[in-house]
Structures are given as C-alpha cells and as structure tokens.
PDB file of C-alpha atoms in Angstrom:
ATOM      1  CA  UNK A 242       0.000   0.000   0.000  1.00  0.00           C
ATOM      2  CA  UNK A 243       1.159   3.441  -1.348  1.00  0.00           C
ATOM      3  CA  UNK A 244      -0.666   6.364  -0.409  1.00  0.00           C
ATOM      4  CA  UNK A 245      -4.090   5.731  -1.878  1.00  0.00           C
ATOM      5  CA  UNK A 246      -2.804   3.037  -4.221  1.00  0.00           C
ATOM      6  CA  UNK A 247      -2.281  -0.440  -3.885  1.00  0.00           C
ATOM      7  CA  UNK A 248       0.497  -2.387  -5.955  1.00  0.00           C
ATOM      8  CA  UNK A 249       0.504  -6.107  -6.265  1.00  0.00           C
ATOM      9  CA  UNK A 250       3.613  -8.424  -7.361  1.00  0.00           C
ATOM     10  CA  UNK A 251       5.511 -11.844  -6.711  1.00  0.00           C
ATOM     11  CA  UNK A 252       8.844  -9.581  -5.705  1.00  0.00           C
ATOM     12  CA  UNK A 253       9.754  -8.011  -2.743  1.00  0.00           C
ATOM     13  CA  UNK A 254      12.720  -5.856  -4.496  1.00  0.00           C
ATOM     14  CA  UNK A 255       9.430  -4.387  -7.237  1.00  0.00           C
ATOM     15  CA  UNK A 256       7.915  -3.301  -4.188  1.00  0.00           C
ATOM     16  CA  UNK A 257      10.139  -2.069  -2.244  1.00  0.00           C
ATOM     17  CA  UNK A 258      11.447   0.181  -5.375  1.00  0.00           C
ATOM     18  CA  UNK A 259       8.139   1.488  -5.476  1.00  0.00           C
ATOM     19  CA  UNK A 260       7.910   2.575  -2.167  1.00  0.00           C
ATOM     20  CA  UNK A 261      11.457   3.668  -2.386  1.00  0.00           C
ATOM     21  CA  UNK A 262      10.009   7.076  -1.461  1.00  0.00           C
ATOM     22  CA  UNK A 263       9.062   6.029   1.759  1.00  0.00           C
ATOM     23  CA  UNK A 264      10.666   4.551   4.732  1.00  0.00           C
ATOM     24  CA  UNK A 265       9.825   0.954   4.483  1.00  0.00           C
ATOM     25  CA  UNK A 266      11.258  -0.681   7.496  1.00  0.00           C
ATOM     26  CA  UNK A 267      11.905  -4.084   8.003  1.00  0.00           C
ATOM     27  CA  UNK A 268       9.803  -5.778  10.915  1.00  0.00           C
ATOM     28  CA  UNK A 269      11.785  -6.469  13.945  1.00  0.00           C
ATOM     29  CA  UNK A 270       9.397  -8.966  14.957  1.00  0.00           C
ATOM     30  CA  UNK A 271       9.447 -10.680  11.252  1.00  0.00           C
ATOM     31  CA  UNK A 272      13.457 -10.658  11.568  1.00  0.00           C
ATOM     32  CA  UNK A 273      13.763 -11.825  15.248  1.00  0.00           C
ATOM     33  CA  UNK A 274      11.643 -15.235  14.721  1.00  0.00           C
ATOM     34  CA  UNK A 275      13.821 -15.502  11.551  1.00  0.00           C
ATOM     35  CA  UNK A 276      16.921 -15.243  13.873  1.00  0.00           C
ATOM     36  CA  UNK A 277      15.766 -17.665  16.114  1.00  0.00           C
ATOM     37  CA  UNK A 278      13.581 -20.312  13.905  1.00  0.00           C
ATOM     38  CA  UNK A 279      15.857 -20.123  10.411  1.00  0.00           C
ATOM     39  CA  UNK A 280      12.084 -19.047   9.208  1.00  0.00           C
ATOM     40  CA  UNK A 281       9.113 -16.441  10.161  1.00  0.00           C
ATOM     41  CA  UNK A 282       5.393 -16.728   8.953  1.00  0.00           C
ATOM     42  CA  UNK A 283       4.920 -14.778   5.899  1.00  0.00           C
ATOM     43  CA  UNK A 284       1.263 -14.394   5.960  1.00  0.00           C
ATOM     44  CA  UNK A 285       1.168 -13.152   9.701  1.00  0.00           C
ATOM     45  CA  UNK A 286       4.724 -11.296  10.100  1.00  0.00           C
ATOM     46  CA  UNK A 287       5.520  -9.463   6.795  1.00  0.00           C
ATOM     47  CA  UNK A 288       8.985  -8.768   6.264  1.00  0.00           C
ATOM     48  CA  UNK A 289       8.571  -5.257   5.927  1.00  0.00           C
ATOM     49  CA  UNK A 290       6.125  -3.125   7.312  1.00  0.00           C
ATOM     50  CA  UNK A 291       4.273  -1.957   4.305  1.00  0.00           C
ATOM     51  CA  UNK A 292       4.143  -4.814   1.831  1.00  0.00           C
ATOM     52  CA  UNK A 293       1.348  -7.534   3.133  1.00  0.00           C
ATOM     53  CA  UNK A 294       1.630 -11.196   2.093  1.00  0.00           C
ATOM     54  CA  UNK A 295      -1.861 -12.408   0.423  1.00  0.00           C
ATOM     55  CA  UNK A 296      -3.657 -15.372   2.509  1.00  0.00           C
ATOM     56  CA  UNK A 297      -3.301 -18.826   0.557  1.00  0.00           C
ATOM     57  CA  UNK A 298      -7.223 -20.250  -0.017  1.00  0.00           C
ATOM     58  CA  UNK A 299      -8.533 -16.555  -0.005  1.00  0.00           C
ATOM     59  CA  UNK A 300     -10.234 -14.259  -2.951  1.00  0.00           C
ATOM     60  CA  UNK A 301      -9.646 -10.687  -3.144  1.00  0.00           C
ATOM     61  CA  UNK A 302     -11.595  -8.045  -4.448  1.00  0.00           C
ATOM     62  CA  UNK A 303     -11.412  -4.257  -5.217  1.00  0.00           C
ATOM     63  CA  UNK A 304     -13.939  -2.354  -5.832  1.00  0.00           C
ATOM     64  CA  UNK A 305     -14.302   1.438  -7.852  1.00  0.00           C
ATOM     65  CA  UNK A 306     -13.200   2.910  -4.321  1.00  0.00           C
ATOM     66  CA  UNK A 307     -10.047   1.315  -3.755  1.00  0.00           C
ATOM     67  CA  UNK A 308     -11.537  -1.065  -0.992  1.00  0.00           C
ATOM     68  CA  UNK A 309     -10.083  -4.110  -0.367  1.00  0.00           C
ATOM     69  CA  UNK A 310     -12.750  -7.376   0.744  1.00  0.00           C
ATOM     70  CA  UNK A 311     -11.572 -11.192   0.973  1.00  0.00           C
ATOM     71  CA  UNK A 312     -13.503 -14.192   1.157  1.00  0.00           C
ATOM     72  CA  UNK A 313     -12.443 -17.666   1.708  1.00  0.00           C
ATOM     73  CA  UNK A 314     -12.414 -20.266  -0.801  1.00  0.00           C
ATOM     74  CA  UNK A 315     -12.574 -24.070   0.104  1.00  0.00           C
ATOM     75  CA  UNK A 316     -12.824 -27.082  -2.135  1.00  0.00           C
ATOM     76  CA  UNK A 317     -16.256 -28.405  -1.981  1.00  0.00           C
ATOM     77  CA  UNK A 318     -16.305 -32.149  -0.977  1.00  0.00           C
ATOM     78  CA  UNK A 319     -16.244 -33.689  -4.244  1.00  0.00           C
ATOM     79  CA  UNK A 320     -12.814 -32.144  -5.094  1.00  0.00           C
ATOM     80  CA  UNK A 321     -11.848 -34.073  -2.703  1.00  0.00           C
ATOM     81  CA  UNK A 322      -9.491 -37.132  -3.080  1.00  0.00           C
ATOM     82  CA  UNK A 323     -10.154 -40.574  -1.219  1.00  0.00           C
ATOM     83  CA  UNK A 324      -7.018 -42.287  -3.082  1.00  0.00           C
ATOM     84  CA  UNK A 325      -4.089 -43.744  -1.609  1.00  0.00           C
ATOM     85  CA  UNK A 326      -1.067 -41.355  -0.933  1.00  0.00           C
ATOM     86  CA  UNK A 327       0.865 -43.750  -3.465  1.00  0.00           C
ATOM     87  CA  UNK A 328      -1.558 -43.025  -6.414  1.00  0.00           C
ATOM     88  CA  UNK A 329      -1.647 -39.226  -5.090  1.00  0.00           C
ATOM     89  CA  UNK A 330       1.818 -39.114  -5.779  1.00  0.00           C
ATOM     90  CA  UNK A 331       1.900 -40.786  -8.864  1.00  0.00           C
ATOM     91  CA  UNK A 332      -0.686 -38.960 -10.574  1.00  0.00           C
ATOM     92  CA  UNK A 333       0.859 -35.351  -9.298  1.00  0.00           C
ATOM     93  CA  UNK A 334       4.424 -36.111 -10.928  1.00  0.00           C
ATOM     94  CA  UNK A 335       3.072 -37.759 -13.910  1.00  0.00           C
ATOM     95  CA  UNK A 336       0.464 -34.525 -14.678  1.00  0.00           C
ATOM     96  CA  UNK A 337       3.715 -32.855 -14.329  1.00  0.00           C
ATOM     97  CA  UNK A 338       6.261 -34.422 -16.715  1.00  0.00           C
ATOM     98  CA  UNK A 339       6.744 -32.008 -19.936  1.00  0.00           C
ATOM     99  CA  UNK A 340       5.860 -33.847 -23.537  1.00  0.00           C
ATOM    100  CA  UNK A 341       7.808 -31.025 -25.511  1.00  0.00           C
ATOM    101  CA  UNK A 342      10.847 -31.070 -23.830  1.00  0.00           C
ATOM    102  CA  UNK A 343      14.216 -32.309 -21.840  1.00  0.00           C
ATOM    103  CA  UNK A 344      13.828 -32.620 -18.108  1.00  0.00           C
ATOM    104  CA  UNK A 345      16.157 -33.260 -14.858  1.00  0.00           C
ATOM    105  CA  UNK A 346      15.956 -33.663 -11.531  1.00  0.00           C
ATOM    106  CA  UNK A 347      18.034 -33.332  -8.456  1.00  0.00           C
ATOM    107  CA  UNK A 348      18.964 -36.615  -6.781  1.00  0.00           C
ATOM    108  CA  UNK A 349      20.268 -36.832  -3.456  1.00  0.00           C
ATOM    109  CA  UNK A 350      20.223 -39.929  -0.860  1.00  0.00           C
ATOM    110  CA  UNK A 351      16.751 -38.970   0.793  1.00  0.00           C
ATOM    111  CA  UNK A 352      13.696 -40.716   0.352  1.00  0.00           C
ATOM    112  CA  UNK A 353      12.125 -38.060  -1.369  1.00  0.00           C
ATOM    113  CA  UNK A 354      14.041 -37.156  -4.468  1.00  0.00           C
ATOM    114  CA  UNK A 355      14.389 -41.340  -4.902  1.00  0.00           C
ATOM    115  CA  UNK A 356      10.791 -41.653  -4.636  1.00  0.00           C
ATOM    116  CA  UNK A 357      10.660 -39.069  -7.852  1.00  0.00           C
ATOM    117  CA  UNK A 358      13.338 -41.039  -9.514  1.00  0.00           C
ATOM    118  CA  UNK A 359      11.375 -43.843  -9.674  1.00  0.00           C
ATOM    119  CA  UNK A 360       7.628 -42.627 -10.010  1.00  0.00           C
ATOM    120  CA  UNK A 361      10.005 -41.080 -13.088  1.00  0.00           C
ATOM    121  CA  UNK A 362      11.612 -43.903 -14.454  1.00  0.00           C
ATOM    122  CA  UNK A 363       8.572 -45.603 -14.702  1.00  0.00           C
ATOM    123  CA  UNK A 364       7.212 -43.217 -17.403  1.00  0.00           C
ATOM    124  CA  UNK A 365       9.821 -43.946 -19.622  1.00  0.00           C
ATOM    125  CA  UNK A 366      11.142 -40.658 -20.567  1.00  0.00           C
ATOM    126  CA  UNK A 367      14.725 -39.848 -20.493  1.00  0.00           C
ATOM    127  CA  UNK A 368      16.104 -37.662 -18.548  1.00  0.00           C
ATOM    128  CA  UNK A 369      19.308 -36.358 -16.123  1.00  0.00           C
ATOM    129  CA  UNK A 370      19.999 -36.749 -12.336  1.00  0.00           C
ATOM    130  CA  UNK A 371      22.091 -34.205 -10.424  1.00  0.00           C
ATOM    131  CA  UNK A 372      23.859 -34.438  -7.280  1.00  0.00           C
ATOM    132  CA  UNK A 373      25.735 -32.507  -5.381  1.00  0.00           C
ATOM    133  CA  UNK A 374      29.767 -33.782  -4.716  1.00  0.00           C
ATOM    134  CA  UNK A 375      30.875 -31.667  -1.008  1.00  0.00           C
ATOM    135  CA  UNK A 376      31.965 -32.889   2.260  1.00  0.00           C
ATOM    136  CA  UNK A 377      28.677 -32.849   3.691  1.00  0.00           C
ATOM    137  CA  UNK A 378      26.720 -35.275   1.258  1.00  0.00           C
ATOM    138  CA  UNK A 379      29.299 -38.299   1.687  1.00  0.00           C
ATOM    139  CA  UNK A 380      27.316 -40.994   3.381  1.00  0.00           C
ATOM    140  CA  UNK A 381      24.620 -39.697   0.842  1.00  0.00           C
ATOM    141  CA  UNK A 382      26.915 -40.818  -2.498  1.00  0.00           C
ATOM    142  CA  UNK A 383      26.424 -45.044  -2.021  1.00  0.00           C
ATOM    143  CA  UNK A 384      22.783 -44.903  -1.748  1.00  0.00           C
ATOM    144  CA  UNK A 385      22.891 -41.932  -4.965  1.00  0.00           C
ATOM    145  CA  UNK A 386      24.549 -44.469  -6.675  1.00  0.00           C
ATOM    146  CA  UNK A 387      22.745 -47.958  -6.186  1.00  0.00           C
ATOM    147  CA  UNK A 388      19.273 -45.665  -7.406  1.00  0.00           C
ATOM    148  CA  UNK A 389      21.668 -44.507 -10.229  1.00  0.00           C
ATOM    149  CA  UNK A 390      22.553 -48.245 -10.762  1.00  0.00           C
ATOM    150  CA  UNK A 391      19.337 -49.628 -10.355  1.00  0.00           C
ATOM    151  CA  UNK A 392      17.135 -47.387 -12.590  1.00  0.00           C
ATOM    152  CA  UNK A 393      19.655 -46.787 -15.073  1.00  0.00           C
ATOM    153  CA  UNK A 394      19.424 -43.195 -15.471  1.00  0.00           C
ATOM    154  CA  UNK A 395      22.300 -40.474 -16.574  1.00  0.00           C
ATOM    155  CA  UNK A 396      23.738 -38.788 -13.507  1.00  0.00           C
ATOM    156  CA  UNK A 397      26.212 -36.362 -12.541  1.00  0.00           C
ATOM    157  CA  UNK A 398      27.682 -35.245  -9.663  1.00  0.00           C
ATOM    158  CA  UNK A 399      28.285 -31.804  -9.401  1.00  0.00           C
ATOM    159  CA  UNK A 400      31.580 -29.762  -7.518  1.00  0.00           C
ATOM    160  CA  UNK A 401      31.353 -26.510  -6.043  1.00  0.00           C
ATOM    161  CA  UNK A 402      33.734 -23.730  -4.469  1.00  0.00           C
ATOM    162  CA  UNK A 403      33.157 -22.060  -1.553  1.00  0.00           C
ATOM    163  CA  UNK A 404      34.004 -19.174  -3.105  1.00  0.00           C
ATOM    164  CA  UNK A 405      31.229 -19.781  -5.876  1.00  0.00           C
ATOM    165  CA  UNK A 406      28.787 -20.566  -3.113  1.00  0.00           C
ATOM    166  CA  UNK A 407      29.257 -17.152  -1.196  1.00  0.00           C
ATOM    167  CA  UNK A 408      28.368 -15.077  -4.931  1.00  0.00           C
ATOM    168  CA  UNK A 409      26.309 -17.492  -5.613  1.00  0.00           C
ATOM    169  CA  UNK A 410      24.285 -16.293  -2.037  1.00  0.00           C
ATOM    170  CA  UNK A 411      24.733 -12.280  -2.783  1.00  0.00           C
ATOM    171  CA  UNK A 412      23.155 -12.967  -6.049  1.00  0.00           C
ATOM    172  CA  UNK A 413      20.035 -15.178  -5.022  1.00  0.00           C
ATOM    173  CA  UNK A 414      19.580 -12.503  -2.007  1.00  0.00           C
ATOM    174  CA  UNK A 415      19.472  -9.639  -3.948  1.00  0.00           C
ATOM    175  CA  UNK A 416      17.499 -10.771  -6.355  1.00  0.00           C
ATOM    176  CA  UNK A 417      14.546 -12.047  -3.912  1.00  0.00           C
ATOM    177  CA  UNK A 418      14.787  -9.119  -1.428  1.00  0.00           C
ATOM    178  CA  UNK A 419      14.606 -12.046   1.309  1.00  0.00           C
ATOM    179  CA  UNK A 420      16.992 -14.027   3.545  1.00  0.00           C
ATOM    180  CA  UNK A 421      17.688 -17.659   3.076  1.00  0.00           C
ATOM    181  CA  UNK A 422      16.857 -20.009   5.693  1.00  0.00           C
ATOM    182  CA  UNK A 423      19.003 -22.948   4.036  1.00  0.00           C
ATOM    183  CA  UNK A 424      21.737 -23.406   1.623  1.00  0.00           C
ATOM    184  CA  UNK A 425      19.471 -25.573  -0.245  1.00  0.00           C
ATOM    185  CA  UNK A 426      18.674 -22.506  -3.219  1.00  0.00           C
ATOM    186  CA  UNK A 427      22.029 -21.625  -3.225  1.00  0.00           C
ATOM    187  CA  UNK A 428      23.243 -25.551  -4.141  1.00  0.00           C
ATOM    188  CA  UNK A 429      20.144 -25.778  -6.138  1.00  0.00           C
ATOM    189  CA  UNK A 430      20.955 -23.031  -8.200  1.00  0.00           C
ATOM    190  CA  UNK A 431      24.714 -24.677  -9.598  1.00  0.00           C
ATOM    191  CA  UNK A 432      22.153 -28.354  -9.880  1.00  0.00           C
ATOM    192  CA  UNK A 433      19.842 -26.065 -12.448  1.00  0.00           C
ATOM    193  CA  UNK A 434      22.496 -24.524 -14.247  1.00  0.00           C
ATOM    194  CA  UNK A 435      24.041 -27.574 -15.045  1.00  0.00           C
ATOM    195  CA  UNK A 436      20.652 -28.864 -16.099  1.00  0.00           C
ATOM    196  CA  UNK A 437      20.649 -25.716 -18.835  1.00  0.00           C
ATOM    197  CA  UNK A 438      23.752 -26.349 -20.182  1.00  0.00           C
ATOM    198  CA  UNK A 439      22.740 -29.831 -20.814  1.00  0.00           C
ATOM    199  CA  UNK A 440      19.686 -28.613 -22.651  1.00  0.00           C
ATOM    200  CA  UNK A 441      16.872 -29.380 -19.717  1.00  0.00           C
ATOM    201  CA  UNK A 442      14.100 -26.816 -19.338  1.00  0.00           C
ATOM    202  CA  UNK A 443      11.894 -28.465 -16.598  1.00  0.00           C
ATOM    203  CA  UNK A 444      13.689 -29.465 -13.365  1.00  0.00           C
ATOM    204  CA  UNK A 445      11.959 -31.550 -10.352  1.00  0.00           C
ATOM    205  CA  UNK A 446      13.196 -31.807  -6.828  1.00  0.00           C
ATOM    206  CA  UNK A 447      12.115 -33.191  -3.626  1.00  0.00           C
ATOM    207  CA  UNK A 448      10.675 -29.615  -2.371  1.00  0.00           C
ATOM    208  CA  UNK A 449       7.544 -30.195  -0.781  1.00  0.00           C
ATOM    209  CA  UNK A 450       8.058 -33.929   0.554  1.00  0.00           C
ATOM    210  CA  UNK A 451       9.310 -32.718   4.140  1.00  0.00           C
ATOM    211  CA  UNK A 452       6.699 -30.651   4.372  1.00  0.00           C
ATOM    212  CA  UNK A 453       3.907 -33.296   4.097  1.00  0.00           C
ATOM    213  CA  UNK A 454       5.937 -35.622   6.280  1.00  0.00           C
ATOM    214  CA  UNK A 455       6.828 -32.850   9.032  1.00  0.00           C
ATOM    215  CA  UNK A 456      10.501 -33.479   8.667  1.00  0.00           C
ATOM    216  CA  UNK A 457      11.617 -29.359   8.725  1.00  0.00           C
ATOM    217  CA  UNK A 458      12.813 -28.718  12.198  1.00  0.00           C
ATOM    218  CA  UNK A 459      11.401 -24.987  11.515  1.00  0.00           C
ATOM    219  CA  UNK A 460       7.578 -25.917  11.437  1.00  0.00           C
ATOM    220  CA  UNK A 461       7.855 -27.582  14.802  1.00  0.00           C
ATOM    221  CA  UNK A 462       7.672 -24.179  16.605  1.00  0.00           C
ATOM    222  CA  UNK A 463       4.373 -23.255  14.219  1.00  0.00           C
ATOM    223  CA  UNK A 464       2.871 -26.295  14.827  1.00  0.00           C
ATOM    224  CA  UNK A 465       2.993 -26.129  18.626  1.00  0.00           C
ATOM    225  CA  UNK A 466       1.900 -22.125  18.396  1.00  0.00           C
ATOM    226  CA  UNK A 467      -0.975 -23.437  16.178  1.00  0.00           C
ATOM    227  CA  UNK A 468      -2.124 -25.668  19.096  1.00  0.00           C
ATOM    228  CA  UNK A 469      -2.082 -23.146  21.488  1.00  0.00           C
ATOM    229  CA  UNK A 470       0.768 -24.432  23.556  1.00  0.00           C
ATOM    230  CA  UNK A 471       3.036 -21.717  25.591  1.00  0.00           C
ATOM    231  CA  UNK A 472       5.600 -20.671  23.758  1.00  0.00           C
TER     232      UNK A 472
END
C-alpha cells in the first residue's frame, strides 16, 4: 500500500522500489523469529512493514473505491481425493512431466528425491539426475549411486567452491529481497544450471516432501503455536 494506491507483485525488491520514497522498514518482529527459527510466517509477520503477504485459499476483491474485501475459498467435498497417498503421488508427478521437452531432476540420498526417480523412471522418458559432490553429502553418495545403478538413469555429480557458493548467495539474495533459511537454493541453483547447459528446461526436486511428512525442524515451533501451547 502506497498512499491511496495499492500495488501487487511476486517480488519483494518491485515493491520495495516502489515505495522507495518512503521509509519501508523491516519488521523487527518478522526478523527476530527468523533469527531464532531459520524461518518467520509470511502471511502473519511481513517482512517489511508496508508490503502484506496475500492469505493462501482466499479471494480478493477491489472495488471502484479502492476497498479491499476477501472471502475464503474451500474445495467443496467432491474435489476431494479418497485415493491412496501412493496413487496421489503418482498422478501429481506424472500430470507434471513435460511432452515437448528435456527434463532433470536433483537426486540426493533422501527418500524423497528417490521416490521421484522412480515414479520417473517408470514413465519412460529420459532424462538427467544431479547431485551434489561436497563434504557434507558423503554418506549420501552409495545410496545416490545404487538408485543410479538400479534405474539406469544419466547422472552427474556436481563440484562446487566455496568461493562460488558465497556469490552465488549475494546474487540469489538480492534478487529475492529475502533471507535464506538454508543453503538448499544456493546448491540448487549450480544443480539447475548444469541442467541448462545440458539442454533441460523443466527441473523436479524433492521440495515439498518434508513438508507433508513434518521433517523441517522450523515448522515444529508453528505447529505447537498453532495448538495453542506456551511458547
């Protein structure tokens, strides 16, 4: 929100030029949970005190004065789906493999990214694995390579500096106007460029697996908030 005018878009750095007029602070409150968690809630604790996160589920509408009104939107019962979290997760990567072109995937040793290997394989399209070779992903390499081995896919495993991993972090910071939780972007990013070179437009990953099987140490601290324990 501007003055009288109110500016939508999927980039913090956008906004924040706009408002470049005015002293858009950051929210201590926003930045102190993200000091302490490695995270802070988006939707309730903006980053910055002017630009507003819109609510997931919700519809918003303006009307001819500039007035803002949301309503929720739920899926009706028969959206709903009564099938087994194997053929859920089947049917979501397959409705997402590209017909038109190349595609790659990252490939570490957790049982996510093998899971998409293999829901993958089984389509019969070619494509490229990625891993990352540092100090840290060691014990990961012997079960990288027995899915490698046993699917019979092209991999490659992928070294990186530290000093291409510290530019690599200016870069993806500036450009999203946010901090980073992880390191996972910043190895992501070399995993994707690789993937380019080697023609690949679509890339999968595991994103999205912890978070349906409550594996991120961060959401522990939402999840109790969200049943109302002290804190």
């Amino acid at each position: 929100f501007n003055d009288k005018n109110i500016y939508l878009s999927s980039s913090l750095p956008a906004l924040n030029a706009i408002l470049q007029n005015k002293k858009n602070s950051i929210n201590k409150n926003s930045l102190s949970t993200f000091i302490s968690y490695g995270y802070w809630d988006p939707i309730e604790l903006g980053l910055f005190e002017n630009i507003d996160c819109a609510i997931p589920g919700y519809v918003y509408t303006l009307n001819k004065n500039k007035k803002f009104s949301k309503s929720k939107y739920l899926f009706s019962a028969e959206n709903l789906s009564y099938k087994s979290i194997r053929d859920c997760l089947d049917e979501v990567i397959y409705n997402q493999i590209p017909e038109e072109v190349d595609f790659s995937i990252a490939l570490s040793g957790g049982l996510d990214s093998n899971i998409l290997a293999y829901a993958l394989s089984k389509t019969n399209r070619d494509f490229k694995a990625f891993s990352l070779k540092i100090p840290t992903a060691k014990n990961e390499y012997k079960y990288i390579n027995q899915t490698i081995n046993d699917l019979n896919i092209y991999h490659e495993y992928i070294s990186i500096e530290t000093n291409q991993v510290i530019d690599e972090s200016k870069n993806i910071i500036k450009k999203l106007g946010l901090p980073l939780r992880s390191s996972q972007p910043i190895y992501q990013s070399f995993l994707r460029k690789r993937a380019s070179e080697l023609g690949s437009r679509v890339f999968f990953t595991g994103d999205g697996a912890d978070e349906i099987f409550g594996g991120y140490l961060q959401g522990f601290f939402y999840f109790l908030r969200d049943k109302n324990f002290d804190l």
